[in-house]
Coordinates of C-alpha atoms in Angstrom, one line a residue:
M873 CA 0.0 0.0 0.0
S874 CA 1.2 3.5 -0.8
P875 CA 2.4 5.4 2.3
L876 CA 0.0 8.2 1.2
A877 CA -3.1 5.9 1.3
P878 CA -3.9 6.2 5.0
R879 CA -3.7 10.0 4.9
A880 CA -6.1 10.1 1.9
A881 CA -8.5 7.7 3.7
L882 CA -8.5 10.0 6.8
G883 CA -9.3 13.0 4.6
R884 CA -12.3 11.2 3.1
A885 CA -13.5 10.3 6.6
R886 CA -13.3 13.8 7.8
T887 CA -15.2 15.0 4.7
W888 CA -18.0 12.5 5.3
W889 CA -18.2 13.5 9.0
Q890 CA -18.5 17.2 8.2
E891 CA -21.0 16.9 5.3
S892 CA -23.2 14.0 6.5
V893 CA -23.0 13.5 10.2
I894 CA -22.6 17.0 11.7
P895 CA -25.7 18.5 9.9
R896 CA -27.9 15.7 11.2
L897 CA -26.5 16.1 14.7
K898 CA -27.6 19.7 14.7
R899 CA -31.2 18.6 14.2
V900 CA -31.2 16.0 17.0
T901 CA -34.0 16.5 19.6
W902 CA -32.1 16.0 22.9
S903 CA -35.4 16.1 24.9
R904 CA -38.5 14.5 23.8
R905 CA -41.5 16.7 22.8
R906 CA -44.3 16.1 25.2
T907 CA -47.9 16.4 24.3
V908 CA -49.7 18.1 27.1
I909 CA -53.3 17.1 27.7
A910 CA -55.1 19.3 30.1
G911 CA -58.3 17.3 30.3
A912 CA -60.3 14.6 28.6
A913 CA -62.0 17.0 26.1
G914 CA -61.1 19.7 23.6
L915 CA -60.1 23.4 23.6
A916 CA -62.3 26.3 24.9
I917 CA -63.9 28.1 22.0
V918 CA -65.5 31.5 22.0
V919 CA -68.6 31.5 19.7
G920 CA -70.7 34.6 19.3
G921 CA -69.3 36.1 22.5
A922 CA -70.1 33.0 24.6
S923 CA -67.3 31.1 26.3
V924 CA -67.1 27.3 26.0
A925 CA -64.8 25.6 28.5
W926 CA -63.1 22.3 28.7
A927 CA -65.5 19.5 29.4
G928 CA -63.1 18.2 32.0
G929 CA -61.5 20.2 34.8
A930 CA -58.3 22.2 34.2
D931 CA -55.3 21.6 36.5
P932 CA -55.0 24.8 38.5
S933 CA -51.4 24.0 39.2
S934 CA -50.7 24.4 35.4
Y935 CA -51.4 28.2 35.5
R936 CA -50.1 31.2 37.2
T937 CA -53.1 33.3 38.2
A938 CA -54.1 36.6 39.9
T939 CA -57.3 37.8 41.5
A940 CA -59.3 40.7 40.0
S941 CA -59.6 43.5 42.6
T942 CA -60.5 47.1 43.0
G943 CA -57.8 49.8 42.8
A944 CA -56.6 53.0 41.3
I945 CA -54.9 53.3 37.9
E946 CA -53.4 56.0 35.7
E947 CA -52.7 55.7 32.0
E948 CA -49.9 57.7 30.6
L949 CA -49.0 58.5 27.0
D950 CA -45.2 58.8 26.5
L951 CA -44.1 61.2 23.8
I952 CA -40.9 63.0 22.7
G953 CA -40.3 66.5 21.3
T954 CA -38.2 69.6 21.5
I955 CA -38.5 72.7 23.6
E956 CA -39.7 75.9 22.0
S957 CA -40.5 79.3 23.3
A958 CA -44.2 79.9 23.4
N959 CA -43.7 83.3 21.8
R960 CA -40.6 83.6 19.5
R961 CA -40.2 86.4 17.0
D962 CA -37.6 86.8 14.3
A963 CA -37.4 90.5 13.6
S964 CA -36.0 91.7 10.3
F965 CA -35.8 95.1 8.5
G966 CA -38.8 95.9 6.3
V967 CA -36.6 97.6 3.8
G968 CA -33.1 96.8 2.4
G969 CA -30.0 98.7 3.1
E970 CA -26.7 98.9 5.0
V971 CA -26.7 98.4 8.7
S972 CA -25.5 101.5 10.5
A973 CA -26.0 100.5 14.1
V974 CA -26.8 97.4 16.2
N975 CA -28.0 98.3 19.7
V976 CA -28.4 94.9 21.3
S977 CA -26.4 91.8 21.9
L978 CA -27.1 88.2 22.8
G979 CA -28.8 87.8 26.2
D980 CA -30.1 91.4 26.4
T981 CA -33.6 91.9 27.8
V982 CA -35.8 94.2 25.6
E983 CA -39.3 95.6 25.6
A984 CA -41.7 95.9 22.7
G985 CA -40.8 99.0 20.7
D986 CA -37.1 99.2 21.7
V987 CA -34.9 100.0 18.7
L988 CA -32.7 97.0 18.0
A989 CA -30.8 98.2 15.0
T990 CA -30.9 100.9 12.2
L991 CA -30.0 101.3 8.6
D992 CA -28.3 104.1 6.8
T993 CA -31.1 106.5 5.9
I994 CA -29.5 108.9 3.3
D995 CA -31.0 107.1 0.3
L996 CA -34.4 106.7 2.1
E997 CA -34.6 110.4 2.9
E998 CA -33.8 111.3 -0.7
A999 CA -36.6 108.9 -1.8
V1000 CA -39.1 110.8 0.4
E1001 CA -38.1 114.1 -1.0
A1002 CA -38.3 112.8 -4.6
A1003 CA -41.8 111.4 -3.9
E1004 CA -43.0 114.8 -2.4
E1005 CA -41.7 116.6 -5.5
R1006 CA -43.7 114.3 -7.7
V1007 CA -46.8 115.1 -5.7
A1008 CA -46.2 118.8 -6.2
S1009 CA -45.6 118.3 -9.9
A1010 CA -48.9 116.4 -10.2
E1011 CA -50.8 119.1 -8.4
E1012 CA -49.4 121.7 -10.7
A1013 CA -50.4 119.7 -13.7
L1014 CA -54.0 119.5 -12.4
A1015 CA -54.1 123.3 -11.7
S1016 CA -52.7 124.0 -15.2
D1017 CA -55.3 121.9 -16.9
L1018 CA -58.1 123.4 -14.9
E1019 CA -56.9 126.9 -15.9
A1020 CA -56.6 125.9 -19.5
Q1021 CA -60.2 124.7 -19.6
S1022 CA -61.6 127.8 -18.1
S1023 CA -59.7 130.1 -20.4
A1024 CA -60.4 127.9 -23.5
T1025 CA -57.6 129.4 -25.6
E1026 CA -54.6 128.2 -27.3
E1027 CA -52.0 130.9 -26.8
D1028 CA -49.2 129.0 -28.5
D1029 CA -51.2 128.1 -31.6
E1030 CA -48.9 129.0 -34.5
D1031 CA -51.9 129.3 -36.9
T1032 CA -53.5 132.0 -34.8
S1033 CA -52.6 135.7 -35.5
S1034 CA -51.1 137.8 -32.7
E1035 CA -54.1 140.1 -32.9
T1036 CA -56.7 137.4 -32.6
T1037 CA -54.7 135.6 -29.8
T1038 CA -54.7 138.8 -27.8
S1039 CA -58.4 139.2 -28.2
T1040 CA -59.3 135.7 -27.2
A1041 CA -56.9 135.4 -24.3
S1042 CA -58.3 138.5 -22.6
A1043 CA -61.9 137.2 -22.8
P1044 CA -61.9 134.9 -19.8
S1045 CA -59.6 137.0 -17.7
G1046 CA -62.3 139.7 -17.9
A1047 CA -65.0 137.3 -16.8
G1048 CA -65.2 139.0 -13.5
D1049 CA -65.3 142.5 -15.1
S1050 CA -68.7 144.1 -15.4
S1051 CA -67.8 145.2 -18.9
A1052 CA -67.1 141.6 -20.1
D1053 CA -69.4 139.8 -22.4
P1054 CA -72.2 138.3 -20.2
A1055 CA -72.5 135.2 -22.3
L1056 CA -68.7 134.6 -22.1
E1057 CA -68.8 135.2 -18.4
A1058 CA -71.6 132.7 -17.9
A1059 CA -69.8 130.1 -20.0
V1060 CA -66.6 130.5 -17.8
R1061 CA -68.7 130.0 -14.6
D1062 CA -70.3 126.9 -16.1
V1063 CA -66.9 125.4 -16.8
Q1064 CA -65.7 126.2 -13.3
N1065 CA -68.8 124.8 -11.7
A1066 CA -68.5 121.6 -13.7
Q1067 CA -64.9 121.3 -12.7
E1068 CA -65.7 121.6 -9.0
Q1069 CA -68.5 119.1 -9.4
L1070 CA -66.3 116.6 -11.2
L1071 CA -63.5 116.9 -8.6
A1072 CA -65.9 116.4 -5.7
L1073 CA -67.4 113.3 -7.4
I1074 CA -63.9 111.9 -8.1
E1075 CA -63.0 112.2 -4.5
A1076 CA -66.3 110.6 -3.4
A1077 CA -65.7 107.7 -5.8
S1078 CA -62.2 107.2 -4.6
E1079 CA -63.4 107.1 -1.0
S1080 CA -66.2 104.6 -1.8
L1081 CA -63.7 102.4 -3.6
T1082 CA -61.4 102.4 -0.6
A1083 CA -64.4 101.6 1.6
A1084 CA -65.5 98.7 -0.7
E1085 CA -62.0 97.2 -0.6
A1086 CA -62.0 97.4 3.2
T1087 CA -65.4 95.7 3.2
V1088 CA -64.0 92.8 1.1
T1089 CA -61.1 92.4 3.5
D1090 CA -63.5 92.3 6.5
A1091 CA -65.8 89.9 4.8
T1092 CA -63.0 87.6 4.0
E1093 CA -62.0 87.5 7.7
L1094 CA -65.6 87.0 8.8
C1095 CA -66.2 84.1 6.3
Q1096 CA -62.9 82.3 7.0
P1097 CA -64.2 80.5 10.2
F1098 CA -67.1 79.2 8.2
L1099 CA -64.9 78.1 5.3
D1100 CA -62.6 76.3 7.7
A1101 CA -65.4 74.7 9.8
E1102 CA -65.7 71.0 10.2
L1103 CA -69.1 69.6 11.0
E1104 CA -69.2 67.5 14.1
G1105 CA -69.8 63.8 13.4
A1106 CA -69.2 64.0 9.6
D1107 CA -66.7 61.7 8.0
D1108 CA -64.5 62.6 5.0
S1109 CA -67.0 61.2 2.5
E1110 CA -69.9 63.2 4.0
A1111 CA -68.1 66.4 4.8
A1112 CA -68.3 68.5 1.6
P1113 CA -66.3 71.7 1.6
A1114 CA -68.1 74.5 3.5
A1115 CA -67.6 76.8 0.6
D1116 CA -70.1 74.7 -1.4
A1117 CA -72.8 76.3 0.8
V1118 CA -72.2 79.7 -0.6
S1119 CA -72.7 81.1 -4.1
G1120 CA -72.3 84.2 -6.2
E1121 CA -69.9 86.7 -4.7
E1122 CA -69.1 84.2 -1.9
S1123 CA -67.0 82.1 -4.3
E1124 CA -64.2 84.7 -4.2
F1125 CA -63.9 84.2 -0.5
A1126 CA -63.6 80.4 -1.0
A1127 CA -60.7 81.1 -3.4
A1128 CA -59.1 83.4 -0.8
D1129 CA -59.3 80.5 1.6
D1130 CA -57.2 78.4 -0.7
E1131 CA -54.5 81.0 -0.6
A1132 CA -54.6 81.7 3.1
E1133 CA -51.9 80.4 5.3
E1134 CA -52.9 77.4 7.3
S1135 CA -53.0 77.8 11.0
D1136 CA -50.8 75.8 13.2
E1137 CA -53.7 74.9 15.5
E1138 CA -56.6 73.1 13.9
S1139 CA -60.1 74.0 15.1
E1140 CA -62.4 71.4 16.7
P1141 CA -65.4 70.1 14.8
L1142 CA -68.5 72.2 15.4
T1143 CA -72.2 71.4 15.8
L1144 CA -74.6 72.1 13.0
E1145 CA -76.1 75.1 14.9
A1146 CA -72.6 76.6 15.3
V1147 CA -71.8 76.2 11.6
Q1148 CA -75.2 77.7 10.6
E1149 CA -74.4 80.7 12.8
L1150 CA -71.0 81.1 11.0
L1151 CA -72.8 80.9 7.6
V1152 CA -75.3 83.6 8.6
T1153 CA -72.4 85.9 9.7
C1154 CA -70.6 85.2 6.4
Q1155 CA -73.7 85.9 4.3
E1156 CA -74.3 89.2 6.1
A1157 CA -70.7 90.2 5.4
I1158 CA -71.1 89.3 1.7
T1159 CA -74.3 91.4 1.6
G1160 CA -72.3 94.3 2.9
V1161 CA -69.7 93.8 0.2
A1162 CA -72.4 93.8 -2.5
D1163 CA -73.9 97.1 -1.0
A1164 CA -70.4 98.7 -0.9
Q1165 CA -69.8 97.7 -4.5
A1166 CA -73.2 99.1 -5.6
V1167 CA -72.3 102.5 -3.9
T1168 CA -68.9 102.5 -5.7
Q1169 CA -70.6 101.8 -9.1
A1170 CA -73.1 104.6 -8.6
A1171 CA -70.2 107.0 -7.7
Q1172 CA -68.3 106.0 -10.8
E1173 CA -71.4 106.5 -12.9
A1174 CA -71.8 109.9 -11.4
V1175 CA -68.2 110.7 -12.3
A1176 CA -68.8 109.7 -15.9
A1177 CA -71.9 112.0 -16.1
A1178 CA -69.9 114.9 -14.6
M1179 CA -67.2 114.3 -17.2
T1180 CA -69.7 114.6 -19.9
E1181 CA -71.1 117.9 -18.4
L1182 CA -67.6 119.3 -18.1
D1183 CA -66.7 118.5 -21.7
A1184 CA -70.0 120.1 -22.8
A1185 CA -69.3 123.3 -20.7
I1186 CA -65.8 123.5 -22.3
T1187 CA -67.3 123.3 -25.8
A1188 CA -69.9 126.0 -24.9
L1189 CA -67.1 128.2 -23.6
Q1190 CA -65.1 127.8 -26.8
D1191 CA -68.2 128.7 -28.8
A1192 CA -68.8 131.7 -26.6
V1193 CA -65.2 132.8 -27.1
A1194 CA -65.5 132.4 -30.8
A1195 CA -68.7 134.4 -30.9
S1196 CA -67.3 137.2 -28.7
T1197 CA -64.2 137.4 -31.0
T1198 CA -66.4 137.7 -34.1
T1199 CA -68.7 140.5 -32.7
S1200 CA -65.8 142.5 -31.3
S1201 CA -64.1 142.9 -34.7
T1202 CA -64.5 146.3 -36.4
P1203 CA -65.6 146.7 -40.1
S1204 CA -62.1 147.8 -41.1
D1205 CA -60.7 144.8 -39.4
T1206 CA -63.1 142.6 -41.2
S1207 CA -62.1 143.7 -44.7
S1208 CA -58.4 143.6 -44.0
G1209 CA -58.2 140.7 -41.5
S1210 CA -61.0 138.4 -42.5
S1211 CA -58.5 135.6 -43.0
T1212 CA -57.0 136.1 -39.5
T1213 CA -60.5 136.1 -37.8
S1214 CA -61.5 133.1 -39.6
T1215 CA -58.4 131.3 -38.5
S1216 CA -58.9 132.3 -34.9
T1217 CA -62.5 131.2 -34.8
A1218 CA -61.7 127.9 -36.3
S1219 CA -59.0 127.4 -33.7
A1220 CA -61.4 128.3 -30.8
S1221 CA -64.5 126.4 -32.0
G1222 CA -63.1 123.6 -34.0
G1223 CA -59.5 122.8 -34.5
G1224 CA -58.5 124.2 -31.1
T1225 CA -60.7 121.7 -29.2
S1226 CA -58.1 119.0 -29.3
S1227 CA -55.5 121.2 -27.5
V1228 CA -57.8 122.1 -24.6
P1229 CA -57.6 119.5 -21.6
S1230 CA -60.7 117.4 -21.4
A1231 CA -62.6 116.0 -18.4
A1232 CA -60.6 112.7 -18.9
D1233 CA -57.4 114.7 -18.4
I1234 CA -58.7 116.0 -15.1
V1235 CA -59.5 112.5 -13.9
A1236 CA -56.0 111.4 -15.0
D1237 CA -54.4 114.3 -13.1
Y1238 CA -56.4 113.5 -10.0
A1239 CA -55.3 109.8 -10.2
A1240 CA -51.7 110.9 -10.7
I1241 CA -51.8 112.9 -7.5
E1242 CA -53.2 109.9 -5.6
V1243 CA -50.5 107.7 -6.9
A1244 CA -47.8 110.3 -6.0
E1245 CA -49.2 110.7 -2.5
A1246 CA -49.3 106.9 -2.1
N1247 CA -45.6 106.8 -3.1
V1248 CA -44.8 109.4 -0.5
L1249 CA -46.5 107.2 2.1
I1250 CA -44.5 104.2 1.0
A1251 CA -41.2 106.2 1.1
E1252 CA -42.0 107.5 4.6
Q1253 CA -42.8 103.9 5.7
S1254 CA -39.6 102.7 4.2
L1255 CA -37.7 105.4 6.1
A1256 CA -39.5 104.4 9.3
A1257 CA -38.6 100.8 8.6
A1258 CA -34.9 101.7 8.7
E1259 CA -35.3 101.3 12.5
L1260 CA -35.7 97.7 13.6
T1261 CA -37.8 97.5 16.8
A1262 CA -38.6 94.7 19.2
P1263 CA -42.0 93.2 18.4
I1264 CA -42.4 91.7 21.9
D1265 CA -40.9 91.8 25.4
G1266 CA -38.3 89.2 25.8
T1267 CA -34.6 88.1 25.6
V1268 CA -32.4 88.5 22.6
A1269 CA -31.4 85.0 21.5
L1270 CA -29.8 85.7 18.2
V1271 CA -28.2 88.7 16.3
A1272 CA -27.5 87.5 12.7
F1273 CA -25.9 90.7 11.3
E1274 CA -23.5 93.4 12.2
V1275 CA -22.7 97.0 11.4
G1276 CA -21.7 97.4 7.7
D1277 CA -23.7 94.4 6.5
T1278 CA -26.1 94.9 3.6
V1279 CA -29.5 93.3 4.3
D1280 CA -32.5 92.6 2.1
A1281 CA -36.0 93.6 3.0
N1282 CA -37.9 91.0 5.1
S1283 CA -34.9 88.7 5.2
T1284 CA -35.3 85.3 6.8
T1285 CA -31.7 85.1 7.7
A1286 CA -30.6 88.6 8.7
V1287 CA -32.7 88.7 11.8
I1288 CA -32.7 89.4 15.5
T1289 CA -34.5 86.7 17.4
I1290 CA -36.5 87.6 20.5
L1291 CA -37.7 84.9 22.9
G1292 CA -40.9 85.9 24.8
D1293 CA -41.3 85.8 28.5
D1294 CA -44.6 83.8 28.4
G1295 CA -43.3 80.3 28.7
Y1296 CA -42.3 77.3 26.6
L1297 CA -44.0 74.6 24.7
I1298 CA -43.5 71.3 22.9
E1299 CA -45.2 70.5 19.6
T1300 CA -45.3 66.8 18.7
T1301 CA -47.6 64.3 17.1
V1302 CA -49.7 61.3 18.2
T1303 CA -51.2 58.3 16.3
L1304 CA -54.8 57.8 15.4
A1305 CA -55.4 55.5 18.4
E1306 CA -53.7 57.9 20.8
V1307 CA -55.4 61.1 19.6
Q1308 CA -58.7 59.7 20.8
K1309 CA -57.4 59.7 24.3
V1310 CA -55.8 63.1 24.4
A1311 CA -57.7 66.2 25.4
V1312 CA -57.0 69.9 26.1
G1313 CA -56.3 70.4 29.8
Q1314 CA -54.8 67.0 30.6
V1315 CA -51.8 67.2 32.9
A1316 CA -48.3 66.1 31.8
E1317 CA -44.8 66.0 33.0
V1318 CA -41.8 67.1 30.9
T1319 CA -38.3 65.7 31.5
I1320 CA -35.4 67.5 29.9
S1321 CA -33.2 64.8 28.3
S1322 CA -29.9 66.5 28.9
S1323 CA -30.4 67.6 32.6
G1324 CA -33.1 65.2 33.8
E1325 CA -35.0 68.1 35.2
H1326 CA -38.8 67.8 35.5
Y1327 CA -41.4 70.4 34.9
P1328 CA -45.3 70.3 35.1
A1329 CA -47.1 70.8 31.8
T1330 CA -50.6 70.8 30.3
V1331 CA -52.0 69.8 26.9
S1332 CA -53.0 73.1 25.3
A1333 CA -54.0 72.1 21.8
V1334 CA -55.1 69.0 20.0
G1335 CA -55.2 68.8 16.2
F1336 CA -57.9 66.9 14.4
V1337 CA -56.5 67.0 10.9
N1338 CA -54.0 64.3 9.7
V1339 CA -50.6 66.0 9.3
A1340 CA -48.8 62.9 8.1
T1341 CA -47.5 62.8 4.5
D1342 CA -48.1 59.0 4.5
S1343 CA -51.8 58.5 4.6
A1344 CA -51.3 54.8 5.7
T1345 CA -50.0 56.0 9.1
P1346 CA -52.0 59.1 10.1
S1347 CA -50.7 61.4 12.9
Y1348 CA -52.2 64.4 14.6
A1349 CA -50.4 67.5 16.1
I1350 CA -50.7 68.3 19.8
T1351 CA -49.2 71.1 21.8
I1352 CA -47.8 70.8 25.4
S1353 CA -47.4 74.0 27.4
I1354 CA -44.7 73.9 30.0
D1355 CA -44.8 75.6 33.4
A1356 CA -41.1 76.3 33.8
G1357 CA -41.5 79.1 36.4
D1358 CA -38.5 81.3 36.3
A1359 CA -36.3 78.7 34.8
V1360 CA -34.7 79.4 31.4
L1361 CA -35.0 76.5 29.0
L1362 CA -33.0 76.1 25.8
N1363 CA -34.8 76.2 22.6
G1364 CA -34.3 73.0 20.6
A1365 CA -33.5 70.9 23.7
A1366 CA -34.9 67.3 23.5
A1367 CA -37.5 66.3 26.1
Q1368 CA -39.7 63.4 27.1
V1369 CA -43.4 64.0 27.8
A1370 CA -45.7 61.8 30.0
V1371 CA -49.3 62.8 29.4
S1372 CA -51.8 61.5 31.9
V1373 CA -54.6 60.5 29.5
A1374 CA -56.8 58.6 32.0
T1375 CA -57.1 58.1 35.7
A1376 CA -59.5 55.9 37.7
D1377 CA -60.0 55.0 41.3
G1378 CA -62.1 52.2 42.8
V1379 CA -62.4 50.3 39.6
V1380 CA -61.8 46.6 38.7
V1381 CA -58.2 46.0 37.8
I1382 CA -56.2 43.0 36.7
P1383 CA -52.5 42.6 35.8
I1384 CA -51.8 43.8 32.3
S1385 CA -50.2 40.4 31.5
A1386 CA -53.6 38.7 31.8
L1387 CA -55.1 40.8 29.0
H1388 CA -55.1 39.3 25.4
R1389 CA -55.5 41.9 22.7
S1390 CA -56.3 41.2 19.0
D1391 CA -58.2 42.6 16.1
A1392 CA -61.1 40.4 17.2
G1393 CA -61.3 42.1 20.5
D1394 CA -59.9 42.0 24.1
T1395 CA -60.2 38.8 26.1
V1396 CA -59.1 37.4 29.5
S1397 CA -58.7 33.7 30.5
V1398 CA -60.5 32.9 33.7
L1399 CA -60.4 29.8 36.0
D1400 CA -64.0 29.3 37.0
G1401 CA -64.7 26.2 39.1
G1402 CA -61.6 24.4 37.8
E1403 CA -62.6 25.2 34.2
L1404 CA -60.6 27.5 31.9
V1405 CA -62.9 30.1 30.3
T1406 CA -62.1 32.8 27.7
V1407 CA -64.1 35.9 28.5
P1408 CA -64.5 39.0 26.2
V1409 CA -63.8 42.2 28.2
E1410 CA -64.1 46.0 27.8
V1411 CA -60.9 47.8 28.6
G1412 CA -60.6 51.2 30.2
A1413 CA -57.4 52.9 31.4
I1414 CA -54.2 50.9 30.7
G1415 CA -51.4 51.5 33.2
T1416 CA -47.8 50.3 33.4
D1417 CA -48.7 47.1 35.4
L1418 CA -52.5 47.1 35.7
V1419 CA -55.4 47.5 33.3
E1420 CA -58.9 48.7 34.1
I1421 CA -61.7 46.3 33.2
I1422 CA -65.0 48.0 32.6
S1423 CA -67.0 44.9 31.9
G1424 CA -66.6 41.1 31.6
I1425 CA -64.6 40.6 34.9
A1426 CA -65.8 41.0 38.4
V1427 CA -63.9 41.5 41.6
G1428 CA -62.6 38.1 42.9
D1429 CA -62.4 36.4 39.5
E1430 CA -59.3 34.3 39.1
V1431 CA -57.6 35.4 35.9
V1432 CA -54.7 33.5 34.2
I1433 CA -51.5 35.4 33.9
A1434 CA -49.5 32.5 32.4
D1435 CA -49.9 28.9 31.2
L1436 CA -47.1 27.0 32.8
T1437 CA -47.6 24.0 30.5
A1438 CA -47.2 26.3 27.5
A1439 CA -44.0 27.5 29.0
T1440 CA -42.8 23.8 29.4
E1441 CA -43.7 23.2 25.7
E1442 CA -41.5 26.1 24.6
A1443 CA -38.7 24.9 26.9
T1444 CA -38.2 22.0 24.6
A1445 CA -35.5 22.1 22.0
E1446 CA -38.0 22.9 19.2
T1447 CA -37.0 26.6 19.3
T1448 CA -33.5 25.6 18.3
G1449 CA -34.7 23.9 15.2
L1450 CA -33.7 20.4 16.4
A1451 CA -36.4 18.0 15.2
D1452 CA -37.2 15.0 13.1
L1453 CA -33.6 13.7 12.9
G1454 CA -32.7 10.7 10.7
G1455 CA -35.9 10.4 8.6
T1456 CA -38.7 8.9 10.8
T1457 CA -36.6 7.6 13.6
E1458 CA -37.7 8.9 17.0
E1459 CA -35.0 7.4 19.2
T1460 CA -32.3 9.5 20.7
G1461 CA -29.1 8.8 18.8
A1462 CA -30.6 8.7 15.4
E1463 CA -29.7 6.8 12.3
F1464 CA -27.6 9.0 10.1
G1465 CA -28.4 7.2 6.9
G1466 CA -26.2 7.5 3.9
T1467 CA -23.2 5.4 3.0
P1468 CA -19.9 6.2 4.7
P1469 CA -17.0 6.8 2.3
D1470 CA -14.7 4.0 1.2
F1471 CA -11.7 4.3 3.4
G1472 CA -9.6 2.4 1.0
G1473 CA -9.4 -1.1 2.5
G1474 CA -10.7 -0.2 5.9
P1475 CA -10.5 2.7 8.3
P1476 CA -7.1 4.3 8.8
A1477 CA -4.9 3.1 11.5
G1478 CA -6.1 4.3 14.9
A1479 CA -9.6 4.8 13.7
G1480 CA -11.0 1.5 15.0
G1481 CA -13.2 1.1 18.1
R1482 CA -11.8 1.1 21.5

């Protein structure tokens, strides 16, 4: 035999052992599975809420039990969140510019109205002056057009002779003179009266338009609660948008609702009577809008009529000027200057009409003044916004710019943050099952994670609208208000919250381990006269160790905490996956089956039995 044969045979033996024997050894059941029979009959079955027990008696020693009793219980809901100031404001400049002064620093205490910082105001002051100059220019343009209408002449008309121009220009200036032409004098007064009437009506129309816009704003605010209202007891399929209950002008308020910023705190569902009251208030507000719009329309129609009257008065004055010029010409002038007179008359009564400002020009001049005055107001507000003031009393928590920085208007980064003095809160979310237990006013305890300090708290708001982006796992926002006293808490600090959602005293309680919960309902196993009975129960508050039983269990009932036989079952080696070794063999030390390898003329030396 080759000297290498024993070594090769030993290698084949090791391979057979590792591939065939060891995998089967891992499945050996070292202790026999025992079938536990608790009685002579079958399992207890709950059918239609009734309990059917074993026909034979259960062995009490096979169960760990407890006795239902009366006691006190508190159910707590454990949540996590971060600390926030109840009133935090980020103050930023309302206008852009260069920071010229910063008056506060981190940790300073401020009061509402204190100046926190200022911008360089040179450019802003110049903007105010320029806006005021534009107002003066617009007022001069109006005065010039009014004067041109009442004179009804065209002094710079190149087609009009100097003699005729002098004659027509002097006509209106002598309107107050007793020697003036009475017809011309009356025509000038008609133009001036029509001008005054038009200006008064323009002002009234402007005021009515402003009032109508304010009415729309007020109506939007009054209708918003109705548009946001949720009817108590209505599900999503039944709750049509509240805006569907309004029509006509009301639709614009529904559109405004879509653009409105959503509130952080959701309103509670309302009764039908409360929603109807909100609807009545909204409809009254909309009626007010319609009335204001009718007034505005009437005022605008009055302006249009006054414009027509003014244009007619201007035309009449031009005709009067033309007639006065014709009658004042001498016979000698007529023979030698007929061409000149004809040209002047045509200018006054016909061709010159286009150069005299019309009533539309007066309306445009008035509008230009209003725009210029509005620009002055904007410039003055911008100048005032160069001073950044504290919006609330509190403590400076952040200064995000310094002198020399250029900031944008209403920046979200170049801010001074003020933390108010009115406490702290935690905003977090709860599940659908949990939100049904949470209510405003419930007491809670907040524990700061970093320090372990505890503070009393209260549930101050509960949302009823799903805020989760995943509809499969709905969640609802709640707000916890913290009573920190004089303590200063850090914004952003992590905290645990324990909300007391239910308390009960003198109620039936059992150990929580005796309660079995499933989609089919809650049950408790009870030993009744030696029989094991499964009893459906109604659960109340659930504490850490105990659970309240509202119905199904009475004081003194013996409830099963654990099935000791079930524990013995699980103590077998089944959980390790050791079972059914060696085909159907049930003896310890199983047949391994298979054919051992050929060791090449017998096992290697030293491999024989002892």
